[in-house]
CSV table of C-alpha atoms in Angstrom, one decimal:
chain,number,residue,atom,x,y,z
J,1,MET,CA,-42.0,-21.5,-29.3
J,2,ASN,CA,-40.8,-17.8,-29.5
J,3,GLN,CA,-40.0,-15.6,-26.5
J,4,SER,CA,-43.1,-13.4,-26.8
J,5,LEU,CA,-45.4,-16.4,-26.7
J,6,ASN,CA,-43.6,-17.6,-23.6
J,7,THR,CA,-44.2,-14.2,-22.0
J,8,TYR,CA,-47.9,-14.2,-22.8
J,9,LEU,CA,-48.3,-17.7,-21.4
J,10,TYR,CA,-46.3,-16.7,-18.3
J,11,LEU,CA,-48.6,-13.7,-17.7
J,12,LEU,CA,-51.8,-15.7,-18.4
J,13,PHE,CA,-50.6,-18.4,-15.9
J,14,HIS,CA,-50.2,-15.8,-13.2
J,15,LEU,CA,-53.6,-14.3,-14.0
J,16,PHE,CA,-55.1,-17.8,-13.6
J,17,MET,CA,-53.2,-18.2,-10.4
J,18,ALA,CA,-54.9,-15.0,-9.1
J,19,PHE,CA,-58.4,-16.4,-9.7
J,20,VAL,CA,-57.6,-19.7,-8.1
J,21,ILE,CA,-56.0,-18.1,-5.0
J,22,HIS,CA,-58.9,-15.6,-4.7
J,23,ASN,CA,-61.4,-18.4,-4.6
J,24,PHE,CA,-59.4,-21.0,-2.7
J,25,SER,CA,-57.0,-18.9,-0.5
J,26,SER,CA,-55.8,-22.0,1.5
J,27,VAL,CA,-54.1,-23.2,-1.7
J,28,VAL,CA,-51.2,-20.9,-0.8
J,29,PHE,CA,-50.3,-23.4,1.9
J,30,LEU,CA,-49.7,-26.0,-0.8
J,31,LEU,CA,-48.0,-23.6,-3.3
J,32,MET,CA,-45.3,-22.4,-0.9
J,33,PRO,CA,-43.8,-25.8,0.1
J,34,LEU,CA,-44.1,-26.8,-3.6
J,35,TYR,CA,-42.2,-23.7,-4.6
J,36,LEU,CA,-39.5,-24.4,-2.1
J,37,LEU,CA,-39.2,-28.0,-3.2
J,38,LEU,CA,-39.1,-27.3,-7.0
J,39,GLY,CA,-36.8,-24.4,-6.4
J,40,THR,CA,-34.4,-26.6,-4.5
J,41,ILE,CA,-34.5,-29.3,-7.3
J,42,TRP,CA,-33.9,-26.7,-10.0
J,43,VAL,CA,-30.9,-25.2,-8.2
J,44,ILE,CA,-29.2,-28.6,-7.4
J,45,ARG,CA,-29.9,-30.0,-10.9
J,46,ASN,CA,-28.3,-27.0,-12.6
J,47,LYS,CA,-25.7,-26.3,-9.9
J,48,ASP,CA,-26.7,-22.6,-10.1
J,49,GLN,CA,-24.8,-22.3,-13.3
J,50,ASN,CA,-27.4,-19.8,-14.8
J,51,PHE,CA,-28.1,-17.9,-11.5
J,52,GLU,CA,-31.1,-20.0,-10.7
J,53,VAL,CA,-30.8,-18.9,-7.1
J,54,LEU,CA,-30.9,-15.2,-8.2
J,55,SER,CA,-34.1,-15.9,-10.2
J,56,LEU,CA,-35.7,-17.6,-7.1
J,57,LEU,CA,-34.7,-14.6,-4.8
J,58,ILE,CA,-36.4,-12.2,-7.3
J,59,TYR,CA,-39.5,-14.4,-7.6
J,60,THR,CA,-39.8,-14.7,-3.9
J,61,ILE,CA,-40.3,-10.9,-3.7
J,62,GLY,CA,-43.8,-11.4,-5.2
J,63,PHE,CA,-44.6,-14.8,-4.0
J,64,GLU,CA,-44.0,-13.8,-0.4
J,65,MET,CA,-46.6,-11.0,-0.7
J,66,ILE,CA,-49.1,-13.4,-2.3
J,67,PHE,CA,-48.7,-15.8,0.7
J,68,ARG,CA,-48.9,-13.0,3.3
J,69,MET,CA,-52.1,-11.7,1.7
J,70,LYS,CA,-53.9,-15.0,1.9
J,71,SER,CA,-52.4,-16.9,4.8
J,72,ASP,CA,-54.3,-15.0,7.5
J,73,GLY,CA,-51.1,-14.3,9.5
J,74,ALA,CA,-49.8,-17.9,9.5
J,75,PHE,CA,-46.1,-18.3,8.7
J,76,PHE,CA,-45.9,-14.6,8.0
J,77,ASP,CA,-42.1,-14.6,7.6
J,78,ILE,CA,-41.8,-17.6,5.4
J,79,GLY,CA,-40.6,-15.4,2.5
J,80,LYS,CA,-37.6,-14.2,4.6
J,81,TYR,CA,-36.8,-17.8,5.5
J,82,ALA,CA,-37.0,-18.7,1.8
J,83,VAL,CA,-34.6,-16.0,0.8
J,84,ILE,CA,-32.1,-17.1,3.5
J,85,TYR,CA,-32.6,-20.7,2.5
J,86,PHE,CA,-32.1,-20.2,-1.2
J,87,SER,CA,-29.1,-17.9,-0.6
J,88,ILE,CA,-27.4,-20.5,1.6
J,89,LEU,CA,-28.2,-23.2,-1.0
J,90,GLY,CA,-26.4,-20.9,-3.6
J,91,PHE,CA,-23.3,-20.7,-1.4
J,92,GLY,CA,-22.7,-24.3,-2.2
J,93,PHE,CA,-22.3,-23.5,-5.9
J,94,LYS,CA,-21.0,-19.9,-6.0
J,95,LYS,CA,-18.3,-18.7,-3.7
J,96,ILE,CA,-18.8,-15.8,-1.4
J,97,SER,CA,-16.6,-12.9,-2.3
J,98,LEU,CA,-14.0,-12.1,0.3
J,99,LYS,CA,-14.8,-8.4,-0.3
J,100,ALA,CA,-18.3,-9.1,1.2
J,101,TRP,CA,-16.7,-9.2,4.7
J,102,PRO,CA,-18.7,-6.1,5.9
J,103,TYR,CA,-21.9,-8.2,5.8
J,104,PHE,CA,-20.4,-10.8,8.2
J,105,LEU,CA,-19.4,-7.9,10.4
J,106,ILE,CA,-23.0,-6.7,10.3
J,107,LEU,CA,-24.1,-10.1,11.7
J,108,ILE,CA,-21.6,-9.8,14.5
J,109,LEU,CA,-22.8,-6.3,15.3
J,110,PHE,CA,-26.3,-7.7,16.0
J,111,VAL,CA,-25.0,-10.0,18.8
J,112,PRO,CA,-24.8,-7.5,21.7
J,113,GLY,CA,-28.4,-6.4,21.2
J,114,ILE,CA,-29.6,-10.0,21.0
J,115,TYR,CA,-27.6,-10.9,24.1
J,116,LEU,CA,-29.2,-7.9,25.9
J,117,THR,CA,-32.8,-9.0,25.0
J,118,VAL,CA,-32.2,-12.7,25.9
J,119,ASN,CA,-30.4,-11.8,29.2
J,120,THR,CA,-32.9,-9.2,30.4
J,121,PHE,CA,-36.3,-10.5,29.2
J,122,PHE,CA,-35.8,-14.2,28.9
J,123,PHE,CA,-38.4,-15.1,31.6
J,124,GLN,CA,-40.9,-12.2,30.7
J,125,ILE,CA,-41.6,-12.6,27.0
J,126,ASP,CA,-41.2,-15.0,24.1
J,127,VAL,CA,-37.7,-13.9,23.3
J,128,ARG,CA,-37.3,-16.0,20.1
J,129,LYS,CA,-40.4,-14.4,18.5
J,130,LYS,CA,-39.4,-10.9,19.5
J,131,ILE,CA,-35.9,-11.3,18.1
J,132,LEU,CA,-36.9,-13.1,14.9
J,133,PHE,CA,-39.7,-10.6,14.1
J,134,ASN,CA,-37.3,-7.7,14.2
J,135,LEU,CA,-34.2,-9.4,12.8
J,136,LEU,CA,-35.3,-11.8,10.1
J,137,GLY,CA,-35.5,-8.9,7.7
J,138,PRO,CA,-31.9,-7.8,8.2
J,139,PHE,CA,-30.8,-11.4,8.3
J,140,SER,CA,-32.4,-12.0,4.9
J,141,LEU,CA,-30.7,-8.9,3.5
J,142,VAL,CA,-27.3,-10.1,4.7
J,143,ALA,CA,-27.9,-13.6,3.2
J,144,ALA,CA,-29.0,-12.3,-0.2
J,145,SER,CA,-26.2,-9.7,-0.2
J,146,LEU,CA,-23.5,-12.4,0.5
J,147,TYR,CA,-24.9,-14.3,-2.5
J,148,CYS,CA,-25.1,-11.4,-4.9
J,149,TYR,CA,-22.0,-9.4,-3.9
J,150,GLY,CA,-19.6,-9.1,-6.8
J,151,LYS,CA,-21.2,-11.7,-9.0
J,152,PHE,CA,-20.8,-10.9,-12.7
J,153,ILE,CA,-23.9,-10.9,-14.8
J,154,THR,CA,-24.7,-9.2,-18.1
J,155,LEU,CA,-27.2,-6.3,-18.2
J,156,GLU,CA,-29.4,-8.3,-20.5
J,157,ASP,CA,-29.5,-11.2,-18.1
J,158,LEU,CA,-30.4,-9.0,-15.1
J,159,ILE,CA,-33.2,-7.4,-17.1
J,160,LYS,CA,-34.5,-10.9,-18.0
J,161,ARG,CA,-34.5,-11.9,-14.3
J,162,LEU,CA,-36.3,-8.7,-13.3
J,163,LYS,CA,-39.0,-9.6,-15.8
J,164,ILE,CA,-39.5,-12.8,-13.7
J,165,LEU,CA,-41.3,-10.5,-11.3
J,166,THR,CA,-43.9,-9.5,-13.8
J,167,GLY,CA,-45.7,-12.8,-13.1
J,168,PRO,CA,-46.2,-12.8,-9.3
J,169,LEU,CA,-46.7,-9.0,-9.3
J,170,LEU,CA,-49.5,-9.4,-11.8
J,171,THR,CA,-51.1,-12.0,-9.5
J,172,ILE,CA,-50.9,-9.5,-6.6
J,173,LEU,CA,-52.5,-6.8,-8.7
J,174,PHE,CA,-55.4,-9.0,-9.7
J,175,LEU,CA,-55.9,-10.2,-6.1
J,176,VAL,CA,-56.2,-6.6,-5.1
J,177,ILE,CA,-58.7,-5.9,-7.9
J,178,LEU,CA,-60.7,-9.1,-7.3
J,179,TYR,CA,-61.1,-8.2,-3.6
J,180,THR,CA,-62.6,-4.8,-4.4
J,181,PRO,CA,-66.0,-4.5,-2.7
J,182,SER,CA,-69.1,-3.3,-4.5
J,183,ASP,CA,-69.3,0.0,-2.6
J,184,PHE,CA,-65.6,0.7,-3.4
J,185,LYS,CA,-66.2,4.2,-4.8
J,186,GLN,CA,-68.1,5.3,-1.8
J,187,LEU,CA,-65.2,4.2,0.4
J,188,ILE,CA,-62.6,6.2,-1.4
J,189,GLN,CA,-64.6,9.4,-2.2
J,190,TYR,CA,-65.0,10.7,1.3
J,191,ASN,CA,-61.8,9.7,3.0
J,192,THR,CA,-58.0,10.3,2.7
J,193,SER,CA,-56.8,7.6,5.0
J,194,SER,CA,-54.9,4.5,3.8
J,195,ASN,CA,-57.5,2.2,2.4
J,196,PHE,CA,-57.7,-1.5,3.2
J,197,ALA,CA,-60.6,-2.1,0.8
J,198,ALA,CA,-58.5,-0.8,-2.1
J,199,SER,CA,-55.5,-2.9,-0.9
J,200,GLY,CA,-56.9,-6.4,-1.2
J,201,GLY,CA,-57.9,-6.4,2.4
J,202,PHE,CA,-54.2,-6.3,3.4
J,203,GLY,CA,-51.9,-3.6,4.8
J,204,PRO,CA,-52.1,-0.6,2.4
J,205,ASN,CA,-48.5,0.3,3.3
J,206,GLN,CA,-47.1,-3.0,2.1
J,207,ILE,CA,-49.4,-3.3,-0.9
J,208,SER,CA,-48.5,0.2,-2.0
J,209,THR,CA,-44.8,-0.7,-1.7
J,210,ILE,CA,-45.3,-3.8,-4.0
J,211,LEU,CA,-47.5,-2.0,-6.5
J,212,GLY,CA,-44.9,0.8,-6.7
J,213,LEU,CA,-42.3,-1.8,-7.4
J,214,GLY,CA,-44.7,-3.3,-9.9
J,215,CYS,CA,-44.8,0.1,-11.7
J,216,PHE,CA,-41.0,0.1,-12.0
J,217,VAL,CA,-40.7,-3.5,-13.1
J,218,TYR,CA,-43.4,-3.1,-15.8
J,219,TYR,CA,-41.9,0.2,-16.9
J,220,VAL,CA,-38.5,-1.5,-17.4
J,221,ALA,CA,-40.3,-4.4,-19.2
J,222,PHE,CA,-42.0,-1.8,-21.5
J,223,LEU,CA,-38.8,0.0,-22.1
J,224,THR,CA,-36.7,-3.1,-23.0
J,225,GLU,CA,-39.3,-4.9,-25.1
J,226,VAL,CA,-38.1,-4.3,-28.7
J,227,LYS,CA,-39.2,-7.4,-30.6
J,228,ASP,CA,-43.0,-7.5,-30.0
J,229,LYS,CA,-44.8,-4.1,-30.3
J,230,ILE,CA,-48.1,-5.6,-29.0
J,231,LEU,CA,-46.4,-7.0,-25.9
J,232,LYS,CA,-44.6,-3.7,-25.4
J,233,TYR,CA,-48.0,-1.9,-25.1
J,234,VAL,CA,-49.4,-4.7,-23.0
J,235,PHE,CA,-46.6,-3.9,-20.5
J,236,LEU,CA,-47.5,-0.2,-20.7
J,237,GLY,CA,-51.2,-0.9,-20.1
J,238,ILE,CA,-50.4,-3.1,-17.1
J,239,PHE,CA,-48.0,-0.4,-15.8
J,240,ALA,CA,-50.9,2.1,-15.9
J,241,ILE,CA,-53.2,-0.2,-13.9
J,242,PHE,CA,-50.4,-0.7,-11.3
J,243,LEU,CA,-50.1,3.0,-11.0
J,244,TYR,CA,-53.8,3.6,-10.7
J,245,ARG,CA,-54.3,0.9,-8.1
J,246,GLY,CA,-51.2,2.0,-6.2
J,247,LEU,CA,-52.7,5.5,-5.9
J,248,LEU,CA,-56.0,4.1,-4.7
J,249,THR,CA,-54.4,2.5,-1.7
J,250,PHE,CA,-54.0,6.0,-0.4
J,251,SER,CA,-50.7,4.9,1.0
J,252,ARG,CA,-48.1,7.3,-0.3
J,253,GLY,CA,-44.8,5.5,0.5
J,254,GLY,CA,-44.8,3.0,-2.3
J,255,MET,CA,-45.9,5.5,-5.0
J,256,ILE,CA,-43.4,8.2,-3.9
J,257,THR,CA,-40.7,5.5,-3.9
J,258,PHE,CA,-41.6,4.5,-7.4
J,259,PHE,CA,-41.4,8.1,-8.7
J,260,VAL,CA,-38.0,8.7,-7.1
J,261,MET,CA,-36.7,5.3,-8.6
J,262,PHE,CA,-38.2,6.3,-12.0
J,263,THR,CA,-36.5,9.7,-12.0
J,264,PHE,CA,-33.0,8.3,-11.0
J,265,PHE,CA,-33.3,5.4,-13.5
J,266,ASN,CA,-34.2,7.7,-16.4
J,267,PHE,CA,-31.4,10.1,-15.5
J,268,LYS,CA,-28.9,7.2,-15.4
J,269,VAL,CA,-30.0,5.7,-18.7
J,270,PHE,CA,-30.1,9.2,-20.4
J,271,LYS,CA,-26.6,9.9,-19.3
J,272,ILE,CA,-25.1,6.8,-20.9
J,273,LEU,CA,-26.9,7.2,-24.3
J,274,ASN,CA,-25.5,8.8,-27.4
J,275,ASN,CA,-27.1,11.9,-28.8
J,276,LYS,CA,-29.3,10.1,-31.4
J,277,ALA,CA,-30.5,7.6,-28.8
J,278,ARG,CA,-31.2,10.4,-26.3
J,279,THR,CA,-33.7,12.0,-28.8
J,280,ASN,CA,-35.7,8.8,-29.1
J,281,TYR,CA,-35.5,8.2,-25.4
J,282,LEU,CA,-37.0,11.7,-24.7
J,283,LEU,CA,-39.9,10.8,-27.0
J,284,VAL,CA,-40.5,7.7,-25.0
J,285,LEU,CA,-40.3,9.6,-21.7
J,286,PHE,CA,-42.8,12.2,-23.0
J,287,GLY,CA,-45.2,9.4,-23.8
J,288,LEU,CA,-44.7,8.0,-20.2
J,289,ILE,CA,-45.3,11.4,-18.7
J,290,VAL,CA,-48.5,11.7,-20.6
J,291,THR,CA,-49.6,8.3,-19.3
J,292,LEU,CA,-48.7,9.3,-15.8
J,293,THR,CA,-50.7,12.5,-16.1
J,294,ILE,CA,-53.8,10.7,-17.5
J,295,VAL,CA,-53.7,8.1,-14.7
J,296,TRP,CA,-53.4,10.8,-12.1
J,297,ILE,CA,-56.3,12.8,-13.5
J,298,TYR,CA,-58.4,9.7,-13.7
J,299,ALA,CA,-57.5,8.7,-10.1
J,300,SER,CA,-58.4,12.3,-9.0
J,301,VAL,CA,-61.8,12.2,-10.7
J,302,SER,CA,-62.7,8.7,-9.5
J,303,THR,CA,-61.8,9.6,-5.9
J,304,ASN,CA,-63.7,12.9,-6.0
J,305,GLY,CA,-60.4,14.8,-5.5
J,306,MET,CA,-59.5,12.9,-2.3
J,307,ILE,CA,-56.2,11.5,-3.8
J,308,VAL,CA,-55.1,15.1,-4.4
J,309,ASN,CA,-55.8,15.9,-0.8
J,310,ARG,CA,-54.0,12.8,0.3
J,311,TYR,CA,-50.8,13.7,-1.5
J,312,SER,CA,-51.2,17.4,-0.4
J,313,ASN,CA,-51.4,16.1,3.2
J,314,LYS,CA,-55.0,17.3,3.7
J,315,ASP,CA,-58.0,15.7,5.2
J,316,ALA,CA,-61.3,15.0,3.4
J,317,ALA,CA,-62.4,18.6,4.1
J,318,GLY,CA,-59.3,20.1,2.5
J,319,ARG,CA,-57.7,21.1,5.8
J,320,LEU,CA,-53.9,20.6,6.2
J,321,LYS,CA,-53.2,17.7,8.6
J,322,GLU,CA,-50.9,18.2,11.6
J,323,SER,CA,-48.9,15.1,10.9
J,324,SER,CA,-47.3,14.6,7.5
J,325,MET,CA,-46.3,11.0,8.2
J,326,SER,CA,-49.5,9.5,9.6
J,327,GLY,CA,-48.1,9.7,13.1
J,328,ARG,CA,-44.9,7.8,12.3
J,329,GLU,CA,-42.8,10.8,13.3
J,330,ASP,CA,-43.9,10.3,17.0
J,331,ILE,CA,-42.5,6.8,16.9
J,332,MET,CA,-39.3,7.9,15.2
J,333,SER,CA,-38.9,10.7,17.8
J,334,ASN,CA,-39.4,8.1,20.6
J,335,ASP,CA,-36.8,5.9,19.0
J,336,PHE,CA,-34.3,8.7,19.1
J,337,ASP,CA,-35.1,9.3,22.8
J,338,LEU,CA,-34.5,5.6,23.5
J,339,PHE,CA,-31.1,5.9,21.6
J,340,ILE,CA,-30.1,8.9,23.6
J,341,GLU,CA,-31.0,7.1,26.9
J,342,ASN,CA,-29.3,3.8,25.8
J,343,PRO,CA,-26.5,5.0,23.4
J,344,VAL,CA,-24.2,1.9,23.6
J,345,PHE,CA,-26.3,-1.2,23.4
J,346,GLY,CA,-29.8,0.2,22.8
J,347,VAL,CA,-32.8,-1.5,24.5
J,348,GLY,CA,-32.5,-4.8,22.6
J,349,PRO,CA,-34.3,-6.1,19.5
J,350,GLY,CA,-38.1,-6.3,19.9
J,351,ILE,CA,-38.0,-4.2,23.2
J,352,GLY,CA,-38.6,-0.8,21.7
J,353,GLY,CA,-42.3,-1.5,21.0
J,354,MET,CA,-42.7,-2.8,24.6
J,355,ILE,CA,-41.4,0.2,26.4
J,356,ARG,CA,-41.9,3.2,24.1
J,357,GLY,CA,-44.2,6.0,25.0
J,358,GLU,CA,-45.8,4.6,28.1
J,359,GLY,CA,-49.0,6.5,28.6
J,360,SER,CA,-48.8,8.1,25.1
J,361,VAL,CA,-50.2,7.3,21.6
J,362,THR,CA,-46.9,5.6,20.7
J,363,MET,CA,-47.2,3.1,23.6
J,364,GLY,CA,-46.6,-0.5,22.3
J,365,ALA,CA,-46.3,0.7,18.7
J,366,GLN,CA,-43.8,-1.1,16.4
J,367,ALA,CA,-41.3,1.0,14.5
J,368,HIS,CA,-42.0,1.6,10.8
J,369,SER,CA,-38.6,3.2,10.3
J,370,GLU,CA,-35.8,0.6,10.3
J,371,PRO,CA,-33.0,3.2,10.7
J,372,THR,CA,-34.5,4.6,13.9
J,373,ARG,CA,-35.3,1.1,15.1
J,374,LEU,CA,-31.7,0.1,14.7
J,375,LEU,CA,-30.6,3.1,16.7
J,376,SER,CA,-33.1,2.6,19.6
J,377,GLU,CA,-32.7,-1.2,19.8
J,378,HIS,CA,-29.0,-1.6,19.0
J,379,GLY,CA,-27.4,1.7,20.0
J,380,VAL,CA,-24.1,2.6,18.5
J,381,PHE,CA,-23.9,-0.9,17.0
J,382,GLY,CA,-27.1,-0.1,15.1
J,383,LEU,CA,-25.5,3.1,13.9
J,384,PHE,CA,-22.5,1.2,12.5
J,385,ILE,CA,-24.8,-1.4,10.9
J,386,LEU,CA,-26.7,1.5,9.2
J,387,LEU,CA,-23.5,3.1,8.0
J,388,PHE,CA,-22.2,-0.2,6.6
J,389,LEU,CA,-25.5,-0.8,4.7
J,390,ILE,CA,-25.5,2.6,3.1
J,391,PHE,CA,-21.8,3.1,2.2
J,392,VAL,CA,-20.6,-0.4,1.3
J,393,PRO,CA,-22.7,-0.6,-1.9
J,394,ILE,CA,-21.8,3.0,-2.9
J,395,ILE,CA,-18.0,2.5,-2.3
J,396,LYS,CA,-18.2,-0.8,-4.2
J,397,TYR,CA,-20.0,0.9,-7.1
J,398,TYR,CA,-17.3,3.5,-7.6
J,399,ARG,CA,-14.4,1.3,-6.7
J,400,ASP,CA,-15.4,-1.4,-9.3
J,401,ARG,CA,-16.5,1.3,-11.8
J,402,ASN,CA,-19.8,-0.6,-12.1
J,403,PHE,CA,-21.3,2.0,-14.3
J,404,TYR,CA,-23.3,-0.4,-16.5
J,405,HIS,CA,-25.4,-1.1,-13.5
J,406,ILE,CA,-28.1,1.3,-14.6
J,407,PHE,CA,-30.4,0.1,-11.8
J,408,PHE,CA,-27.9,0.7,-9.0
J,409,PHE,CA,-29.2,3.9,-7.6
J,410,SER,CA,-32.9,3.0,-8.2
J,411,PHE,CA,-32.4,-0.2,-6.2
J,412,LEU,CA,-30.6,1.5,-3.4
J,413,ILE,CA,-33.3,4.2,-3.3
J,414,PHE,CA,-36.1,1.6,-3.1
J,415,TRP,CA,-34.3,0.0,-0.1
J,416,GLY,CA,-33.7,3.3,1.6
J,417,LEU,CA,-37.1,4.7,1.2
J,418,THR,CA,-39.0,1.5,1.9
J,419,ILE,CA,-37.3,0.7,5.2
J,420,ASN,CA,-38.1,4.3,6.3
J,421,HIS,CA,-41.9,3.8,6.0
J,422,ALA,CA,-42.3,0.0,6.1
J,423,ALA,CA,-39.2,-1.1,8.1
J,424,THR,CA,-38.3,-4.7,6.9
J,425,ARG,CA,-41.9,-6.0,7.0
J,426,ILE,CA,-41.6,-7.5,3.6
J,427,VAL,CA,-38.6,-9.2,1.9
J,428,ALA,CA,-38.6,-7.0,-1.2
J,429,SER,CA,-36.3,-4.3,0.3
J,430,SER,CA,-33.7,-7.0,1.3
J,431,VAL,CA,-33.6,-8.6,-2.2
J,432,VAL,CA,-33.6,-5.4,-4.1
J,433,TYR,CA,-30.8,-4.1,-2.0
J,434,ALA,CA,-28.8,-7.2,-2.7
J,435,LEU,CA,-29.3,-6.8,-6.5
J,436,ALA,CA,-27.5,-3.5,-6.2
J,437,LEU,CA,-24.3,-5.5,-5.3
J,438,LEU,CA,-24.1,-7.4,-8.6
J,439,ASN,CA,-21.4,-6.5,-11.0
J,440,ILE,CA,-22.9,-5.7,-14.4
J,441,TYR,CA,-21.1,-6.0,-17.7
J,442,LEU,CA,-21.9,-5.8,-21.4
J,443,PRO,CA,-21.0,-9.0,-23.3
J,444,THR,CA,-17.9,-8.7,-25.5
J,445,ASN,CA,-15.7,-11.1,-27.4
J,446,THR,CA,-13.6,-11.7,-24.2
J,447,ASN,CA,-14.4,-14.7,-22.2
J,448,SER,CA,-16.0,-14.5,-18.7
J,449,GLU,CA,-12.7,-15.4,-17.1
J,450,SER,CA,-10.9,-12.3,-18.5
J,451,ILE,CA,-13.9,-10.2,-17.5
J,452,GLU,CA,-13.6,-11.3,-13.9
J,453,GLN,CA,-9.9,-10.4,-14.0
J,454,ASN,CA,-10.6,-7.0,-15.4
J,455,PRO,CA,-14.0,-5.8,-14.2
J,456,VAL,CA,-13.3,-2.1,-15.0
J,457,HIS,CA,-16.0,-0.5,-17.1
J,458,ARG,CA,-16.2,3.1,-18.3
J,459,GLU,CA,-19.1,5.4,-18.8
């Protein structure tokens, strides 16, 4: 059975899964434990020799969202637990790099804030829930980062594992489409607000993020499919649908993140190509830009121009809105105020939403920006955590001369932009961040042992 047929069957299976889950949503409560069980057996049987854990971490990005969409709020963070669990399982087969010590330090830096919340609010609130709700995202990032840091993998193998995401992402796309109500066009033609009806009935911000990531993954799949021309254009067609449905959520974060990732990725690829390959690549890019333009025009027409207003920060009447971030800047400003008032330890994880803006519109609101939440709830320790998370991957990239990691900046950008508009609500940002820490090489005649001894690559 050839690889193309396997890919077609893989995509068809996930299409079928979308129809089953749409009609029998409770099936997700059977699929998740089955996924964890089969994943565990797969890793243990193969001893993670072929990065089975990495494949599971990547697949969990999509599977978590499927579960969240259809679980009615039950076990909302099980995707983060799954990432932590699979990462720890992987530690038994692949050693943690000693150079990953900053991520252990990050865990330690969370301790003062946790102590503050427990010591101050133990008898007033459910401390465990408050802490886990706010810190499971960062904890899953640390776990995945410890697993991925410095692991050597070929560029081809990384691309193959990215393509694993095409399946669950396709399920999400069709769950969104199948949910679409009959009066859908009326709902999107006279409003510029984020649209739940166009988001599968789930949070538009999170769906937009996943659909934006879907655009990127399917673009990479299109770009790297060289054996089957039909499959190549299947990927392109699905890419266009992802883009269109992402725009229809009217949540801008995910789509803007995709466009920035797309730009940096193409710049990086173009930079490492020779002159002949650059000419061909420019032709491909031209075709992609035409596709993007057609989808944008179609989305504009189908929404009666509302999508143009949305991305121009205007209301349905064409008037410029006062807020350019849907009110999130008020919460961010309040986070900064809390940081200034509590600069050393912050107010403690989970407490910012309790005490912010009493008597104002931000009262009780949870932070959508992870950087400002870290500052307000962890003080100067949160600042150090943020600096470590930003600079450790960048320093590693240049120190190891990891220039064959063509996805590095795109992955880091996805993490950085996503946590600024969706905090760490979904596990995608944590796993994608960790993927930036892999060491990428091109296969040569040298064995893997010599590669690990001499990981220097040149542009």
